[in-house]
């Protein structure tokens, strides 16, 4: 397992914790700007918190799927508080809804996030899929 709490293997469930909004004060401003461009609406996103700290953020920008994994708060050796992957939409292999779980898969990586209901998971995926279409 990496220092960012993820395994570089398919099916890693990183979505444990509570859902939160990008305006949560624990989210750094630099990441907030990735999701909410200046003067615009927020791009579709899912933010999961572990206690009071961000755990995983997945956002749909027009040019790429953005995956942010945050270092565990107890990891004193972490050289960065978070790691960001920008995955061009052409490289996204699969977005799957299974029950309340959404799985995003691209070559060599996968991230799963848990929503509250199956309907919320489906609606979130539809919002994500609308973004690359323009």
mmCIF file with all atom_site columns, N, CA, C and O in Angstrom, residues 77-109:
data_model
loop_
_atom_site.group_PDB
_atom_site.id
_atom_site.type_symbol
_atom_site.label_atom_id
_atom_site.label_alt_id
_atom_site.label_comp_id
_atom_site.label_asym_id
_atom_site.label_entity_id
_atom_site.label_seq_id
_atom_site.pdbx_PDB_ins_code
_atom_site.Cartn_x
_atom_site.Cartn_y
_atom_site.Cartn_z
_atom_site.occupancy
_atom_site.B_iso_or_equiv
_atom_site.pdbx_formal_charge
_atom_site.auth_seq_id
_atom_site.auth_comp_id
_atom_site.auth_asym_id
_atom_site.auth_atom_id
_atom_site.pdbx_PDB_model_num
ATOM 1   N N  . UNK A 1 77  ? 5.745   10.495 7.561   1.00 0.00 ? 77  UNK A N  1
ATOM 2   C CA . UNK A 1 77  ? 6.772   10.471 6.528   1.00 0.00 ? 77  UNK A CA 1
ATOM 3   C C  . UNK A 1 77  ? 6.259   10.910 5.164   1.00 0.00 ? 77  UNK A C  1
ATOM 4   O O  . UNK A 1 77  ? 7.024   10.974 4.207   1.00 0.00 ? 77  UNK A O  1
ATOM 5   N N  . UNK A 1 78  ? 4.976   11.213 5.062   1.00 0.00 ? 78  UNK A N  1
ATOM 6   C CA . UNK A 1 78  ? 4.417   11.614 3.765   1.00 0.00 ? 78  UNK A CA 1
ATOM 7   C C  . UNK A 1 78  ? 5.074   12.905 3.303   1.00 0.00 ? 78  UNK A C  1
ATOM 8   O O  . UNK A 1 78  ? 5.142   13.877 4.037   1.00 0.00 ? 78  UNK A O  1
ATOM 9   N N  . UNK A 1 79  ? 5.575   12.908 2.082   1.00 0.00 ? 79  UNK A N  1
ATOM 10  C CA . UNK A 1 79  ? 6.253   14.097 1.562   1.00 0.00 ? 79  UNK A CA 1
ATOM 11  C C  . UNK A 1 79  ? 5.265   15.094 0.981   1.00 0.00 ? 79  UNK A C  1
ATOM 12  O O  . UNK A 1 79  ? 5.615   16.230 0.734   1.00 0.00 ? 79  UNK A O  1
ATOM 13  N N  . UNK A 1 80  ? 4.044   14.660 0.731   1.00 0.00 ? 80  UNK A N  1
ATOM 14  C CA . UNK A 1 80  ? 3.008   15.551 0.225   1.00 0.00 ? 80  UNK A CA 1
ATOM 15  C C  . UNK A 1 80  ? 1.704   15.186 0.907   1.00 0.00 ? 80  UNK A C  1
ATOM 16  O O  . UNK A 1 80  ? 1.499   14.041 1.294   1.00 0.00 ? 80  UNK A O  1
ATOM 17  N N  . UNK A 1 81  ? 0.835   16.152 1.056   1.00 0.00 ? 81  UNK A N  1
ATOM 18  C CA . UNK A 1 81  ? -0.440  15.900 1.706   1.00 0.00 ? 81  UNK A CA 1
ATOM 19  C C  . UNK A 1 81  ? -1.402  15.160 0.781   1.00 0.00 ? 81  UNK A C  1
ATOM 20  O O  . UNK A 1 81  ? -2.292  14.481 1.244   1.00 0.00 ? 81  UNK A O  1
ATOM 21  N N  . UNK A 1 82  ? -1.185  15.285 -0.545  1.00 0.00 ? 82  UNK A N  1
ATOM 22  C CA . UNK A 1 82  ? -2.074  14.631 -1.486  1.00 0.00 ? 82  UNK A CA 1
ATOM 23  C C  . UNK A 1 82  ? -1.379  14.394 -2.818  1.00 0.00 ? 82  UNK A C  1
ATOM 24  O O  . UNK A 1 82  ? -0.359  14.993 -3.108  1.00 0.00 ? 82  UNK A O  1
ATOM 25  N N  . UNK A 1 83  ? -1.963  13.486 -3.578  1.00 0.00 ? 83  UNK A N  1
ATOM 26  C CA . UNK A 1 83  ? -1.446  13.112 -4.889  1.00 0.00 ? 83  UNK A CA 1
ATOM 27  C C  . UNK A 1 83  ? -2.589  13.242 -5.895  1.00 0.00 ? 83  UNK A C  1
ATOM 28  O O  . UNK A 1 83  ? -3.715  12.834 -5.597  1.00 0.00 ? 83  UNK A O  1
ATOM 29  N N  . UNK A 1 84  ? -2.300  13.806 -7.076  1.00 0.00 ? 84  UNK A N  1
ATOM 30  C CA . UNK A 1 84  ? -3.340  14.039 -8.074  1.00 0.00 ? 84  UNK A CA 1
ATOM 31  C C  . UNK A 1 84  ? -3.016  13.288 -9.363  1.00 0.00 ? 84  UNK A C  1
ATOM 32  O O  . UNK A 1 84  ? -1.886  13.339 -9.841  1.00 0.00 ? 84  UNK A O  1
ATOM 33  N N  . UNK A 1 85  ? -4.029  12.612 -9.907  1.00 0.00 ? 85  UNK A N  1
ATOM 34  C CA . UNK A 1 85  ? -3.909  11.985 -11.224 1.00 0.00 ? 85  UNK A CA 1
ATOM 35  C C  . UNK A 1 85  ? -4.933  12.644 -12.145 1.00 0.00 ? 85  UNK A C  1
ATOM 36  O O  . UNK A 1 85  ? -6.117  12.724 -11.812 1.00 0.00 ? 85  UNK A O  1
ATOM 37  N N  . UNK A 1 86  ? -4.454  13.167 -13.289 1.00 0.00 ? 86  UNK A N  1
ATOM 38  C CA . UNK A 1 86  ? -5.327  13.708 -14.328 1.00 0.00 ? 86  UNK A CA 1
ATOM 39  C C  . UNK A 1 86  ? -5.383  12.654 -15.426 1.00 0.00 ? 86  UNK A C  1
ATOM 40  O O  . UNK A 1 86  ? -4.375  12.389 -16.082 1.00 0.00 ? 86  UNK A O  1
ATOM 41  N N  . UNK A 1 87  ? -6.545  12.051 -15.598 1.00 0.00 ? 87  UNK A N  1
ATOM 42  C CA . UNK A 1 87  ? -6.697  10.961 -16.558 1.00 0.00 ? 87  UNK A CA 1
ATOM 43  C C  . UNK A 1 87  ? -7.545  11.455 -17.729 1.00 0.00 ? 87  UNK A C  1
ATOM 44  O O  . UNK A 1 87  ? -8.748  11.686 -17.570 1.00 0.00 ? 87  UNK A O  1
ATOM 45  N N  . UNK A 1 88  ? -6.935  11.665 -18.909 1.00 0.00 ? 88  UNK A N  1
ATOM 46  C CA . UNK A 1 88  ? -7.732  12.104 -20.068 1.00 0.00 ? 88  UNK A CA 1
ATOM 47  C C  . UNK A 1 88  ? -8.896  11.140 -20.297 1.00 0.00 ? 88  UNK A C  1
ATOM 48  O O  . UNK A 1 88  ? -8.756  9.921  -20.129 1.00 0.00 ? 88  UNK A O  1
ATOM 49  N N  . UNK A 1 89  ? -10.036 11.690 -20.674 1.00 0.00 ? 89  UNK A N  1
ATOM 50  C CA . UNK A 1 89  ? -11.239 10.862 -20.837 1.00 0.00 ? 89  UNK A CA 1
ATOM 51  C C  . UNK A 1 89  ? -11.018 9.706  -21.812 1.00 0.00 ? 89  UNK A C  1
ATOM 52  O O  . UNK A 1 89  ? -11.603 8.636  -21.648 1.00 0.00 ? 89  UNK A O  1
ATOM 53  N N  . UNK A 1 90  ? -10.159 9.883  -22.812 1.00 0.00 ? 90  UNK A N  1
ATOM 54  C CA . UNK A 1 90  ? -9.884  8.807  -23.760 1.00 0.00 ? 90  UNK A CA 1
ATOM 55  C C  . UNK A 1 90  ? -9.182  7.616  -23.122 1.00 0.00 ? 90  UNK A C  1
ATOM 56  O O  . UNK A 1 90  ? -9.184  6.524  -23.686 1.00 0.00 ? 90  UNK A O  1
ATOM 57  N N  . UNK A 1 91  ? -8.577  7.804  -21.947 1.00 0.00 ? 91  UNK A N  1
ATOM 58  C CA . UNK A 1 91  ? -7.889  6.714  -21.257 1.00 0.00 ? 91  UNK A CA 1
ATOM 59  C C  . UNK A 1 91  ? -8.760  6.029  -20.207 1.00 0.00 ? 91  UNK A C  1
ATOM 60  O O  . UNK A 1 91  ? -8.396  4.979  -19.686 1.00 0.00 ? 91  UNK A O  1
ATOM 61  N N  . UNK A 1 92  ? -9.900  6.634  -19.880 1.00 0.00 ? 92  UNK A N  1
ATOM 62  C CA . UNK A 1 92  ? -10.799 6.017  -18.897 1.00 0.00 ? 92  UNK A CA 1
ATOM 63  C C  . UNK A 1 92  ? -11.421 4.787  -19.551 1.00 0.00 ? 92  UNK A C  1
ATOM 64  O O  . UNK A 1 92  ? -12.088 4.880  -20.578 1.00 0.00 ? 92  UNK A O  1
ATOM 65  N N  . UNK A 1 93  ? -11.155 3.628  -18.969 1.00 0.00 ? 93  UNK A N  1
ATOM 66  C CA . UNK A 1 93  ? -11.626 2.370  -19.546 1.00 0.00 ? 93  UNK A CA 1
ATOM 67  C C  . UNK A 1 93  ? -13.050 2.031  -19.127 1.00 0.00 ? 93  UNK A C  1
ATOM 68  O O  . UNK A 1 93  ? -13.795 1.425  -19.901 1.00 0.00 ? 93  UNK A O  1
ATOM 69  N N  . UNK A 1 94  ? -13.408 2.405  -17.894 1.00 0.00 ? 94  UNK A N  1
ATOM 70  C CA . UNK A 1 94  ? -14.710 1.974  -17.387 1.00 0.00 ? 94  UNK A CA 1
ATOM 71  C C  . UNK A 1 94  ? -15.140 2.844  -16.215 1.00 0.00 ? 94  UNK A C  1
ATOM 72  O O  . UNK A 1 94  ? -14.326 3.242  -15.390 1.00 0.00 ? 94  UNK A O  1
ATOM 73  N N  . UNK A 1 95  ? -16.439 3.140  -16.195 1.00 0.00 ? 95  UNK A N  1
ATOM 74  C CA . UNK A 1 95  ? -17.080 3.720  -15.025 1.00 0.00 ? 95  UNK A CA 1
ATOM 75  C C  . UNK A 1 95  ? -18.258 2.800  -14.741 1.00 0.00 ? 95  UNK A C  1
ATOM 76  O O  . UNK A 1 95  ? -19.149 2.660  -15.576 1.00 0.00 ? 95  UNK A O  1
ATOM 77  N N  . UNK A 1 96  ? -18.239 2.153  -13.588 1.00 0.00 ? 96  UNK A N  1
ATOM 78  C CA . UNK A 1 96  ? -19.238 1.127  -13.280 1.00 0.00 ? 96  UNK A CA 1
ATOM 79  C C  . UNK A 1 96  ? -19.958 1.463  -11.983 1.00 0.00 ? 96  UNK A C  1
ATOM 80  O O  . UNK A 1 96  ? -19.338 1.852  -11.006 1.00 0.00 ? 96  UNK A O  1
ATOM 81  N N  . UNK A 1 97  ? -21.277 1.269  -11.994 1.00 0.00 ? 97  UNK A N  1
ATOM 82  C CA . UNK A 1 97  ? -22.082 1.408  -10.786 1.00 0.00 ? 97  UNK A CA 1
ATOM 83  C C  . UNK A 1 97  ? -22.523 0.016  -10.361 1.00 0.00 ? 97  UNK A C  1
ATOM 84  O O  . UNK A 1 97  ? -23.120 -0.723 -11.147 1.00 0.00 ? 97  UNK A O  1
ATOM 85  N N  . UNK A 1 98  ? -22.193 -0.340 -9.134  1.00 0.00 ? 98  UNK A N  1
ATOM 86  C CA . UNK A 1 98  ? -22.623 -1.609 -8.556  1.00 0.00 ? 98  UNK A CA 1
ATOM 87  C C  . UNK A 1 98  ? -23.227 -1.296 -7.190  1.00 0.00 ? 98  UNK A C  1
ATOM 88  O O  . UNK A 1 98  ? -22.492 -0.960 -6.256  1.00 0.00 ? 98  UNK A O  1
ATOM 89  N N  . UNK A 1 99  ? -24.539 -1.340 -7.112  1.00 0.00 ? 99  UNK A N  1
ATOM 90  C CA . UNK A 1 99  ? -25.195 -0.949 -5.868  1.00 0.00 ? 99  UNK A CA 1
ATOM 91  C C  . UNK A 1 99  ? -24.926 0.519  -5.598  1.00 0.00 ? 99  UNK A C  1
ATOM 92  O O  . UNK A 1 99  ? -25.205 1.374  -6.431  1.00 0.00 ? 99  UNK A O  1
ATOM 93  N N  . UNK A 1 100 ? -24.339 0.812  -4.451  1.00 0.00 ? 100 UNK A N  1
ATOM 94  C CA . UNK A 1 100 ? -24.028 2.209  -4.106  1.00 0.00 ? 100 UNK A CA 1
ATOM 95  C C  . UNK A 1 100 ? -22.586 2.570  -4.447  1.00 0.00 ? 100 UNK A C  1
ATOM 96  O O  . UNK A 1 100 ? -22.139 3.676  -4.196  1.00 0.00 ? 100 UNK A O  1
ATOM 97  N N  . UNK A 1 101 ? -21.854 1.643  -5.039  1.00 0.00 ? 101 UNK A N  1
ATOM 98  C CA . UNK A 1 101 ? -20.442 1.848  -5.348  1.00 0.00 ? 101 UNK A CA 1
ATOM 99  C C  . UNK A 1 101 ? -20.242 2.291  -6.799  1.00 0.00 ? 101 UNK A C  1
ATOM 100 O O  . UNK A 1 101 ? -20.846 1.746  -7.714  1.00 0.00 ? 101 UNK A O  1
ATOM 101 N N  . UNK A 1 102 ? -19.378 3.308  -6.988  1.00 0.00 ? 102 UNK A N  1
ATOM 102 C CA . UNK A 1 102 ? -18.967 3.744  -8.324  1.00 0.00 ? 102 UNK A CA 1
ATOM 103 C C  . UNK A 1 102 ? -17.485 3.412  -8.464  1.00 0.00 ? 102 UNK A C  1
ATOM 104 O O  . UNK A 1 102 ? -16.683 3.783  -7.615  1.00 0.00 ? 102 UNK A O  1
ATOM 105 N N  . UNK A 1 103 ? -17.137 2.709  -9.536  1.00 0.00 ? 103 UNK A N  1
ATOM 106 C CA . UNK A 1 103 ? -15.744 2.362  -9.797  1.00 0.00 ? 103 UNK A CA 1
ATOM 107 C C  . UNK A 1 103 ? -15.288 3.052  -11.075 1.00 0.00 ? 103 UNK A C  1
ATOM 108 O O  . UNK A 1 103 ? -15.947 2.951  -12.105 1.00 0.00 ? 103 UNK A O  1
ATOM 109 N N  . UNK A 1 104 ? -14.173 3.759  -10.970 1.00 0.00 ? 104 UNK A N  1
ATOM 110 C CA . UNK A 1 104 ? -13.535 4.414  -12.108 1.00 0.00 ? 104 UNK A CA 1
ATOM 111 C C  . UNK A 1 104 ? -12.267 3.625  -12.398 1.00 0.00 ? 104 UNK A C  1
ATOM 112 O O  . UNK A 1 104 ? -11.455 3.401  -11.506 1.00 0.00 ? 104 UNK A O  1
ATOM 113 N N  . UNK A 1 105 ? -12.096 3.187  -13.662 1.00 0.00 ? 105 UNK A N  1
ATOM 114 C CA . UNK A 1 105 ? -10.946 2.359  -14.017 1.00 0.00 ? 105 UNK A CA 1
ATOM 115 C C  . UNK A 1 105 ? -10.232 2.958  -15.217 1.00 0.00 ? 105 UNK A C  1
ATOM 116 O O  . UNK A 1 105 ? -10.858 3.365  -16.191 1.00 0.00 ? 105 UNK A O  1
ATOM 117 N N  . UNK A 1 106 ? -8.901  3.017  -15.127 1.00 0.00 ? 106 UNK A N  1
ATOM 118 C CA . UNK A 1 106 ? -8.044  3.433  -16.231 1.00 0.00 ? 106 UNK A CA 1
ATOM 119 C C  . UNK A 1 106 ? -6.818  2.541  -16.191 1.00 0.00 ? 106 UNK A C  1
ATOM 120 O O  . UNK A 1 106 ? -6.630  1.805  -15.227 1.00 0.00 ? 106 UNK A O  1
ATOM 121 N N  . UNK A 1 107 ? -5.970  2.530  -17.221 1.00 0.00 ? 107 UNK A N  1
ATOM 122 C CA . UNK A 1 107 ? -4.884  1.545  -17.294 1.00 0.00 ? 107 UNK A CA 1
ATOM 123 C C  . UNK A 1 107 ? -4.048  1.471  -16.015 1.00 0.00 ? 107 UNK A C  1
ATOM 124 O O  . UNK A 1 107 ? -3.459  2.455  -15.580 1.00 0.00 ? 107 UNK A O  1
ATOM 125 N N  . UNK A 1 108 ? -4.083  0.303  -15.403 1.00 0.00 ? 108 UNK A N  1
ATOM 126 C CA . UNK A 1 108 ? -3.268  0.026  -14.220 1.00 0.00 ? 108 UNK A CA 1
ATOM 127 C C  . UNK A 1 108 ? -3.811  0.562  -12.916 1.00 0.00 ? 108 UNK A C  1
ATOM 128 O O  . UNK A 1 108 ? -3.196  0.360  -11.866 1.00 0.00 ? 108 UNK A O  1
ATOM 129 N N  . UNK A 1 109 ? -4.942  1.255  -12.931 1.00 0.00 ? 109 UNK A N  1
ATOM 130 C CA . UNK A 1 109 ? -5.475  1.861  -11.712 1.00 0.00 ? 109 UNK A CA 1
ATOM 131 C C  . UNK A 1 109 ? -6.991  1.733  -11.657 1.00 0.00 ? 109 UNK A C  1
ATOM 132 O O  . UNK A 1 109 ? -7.651  1.605  -12.676 1.00 0.00 ? 109 UNK A O  1
#
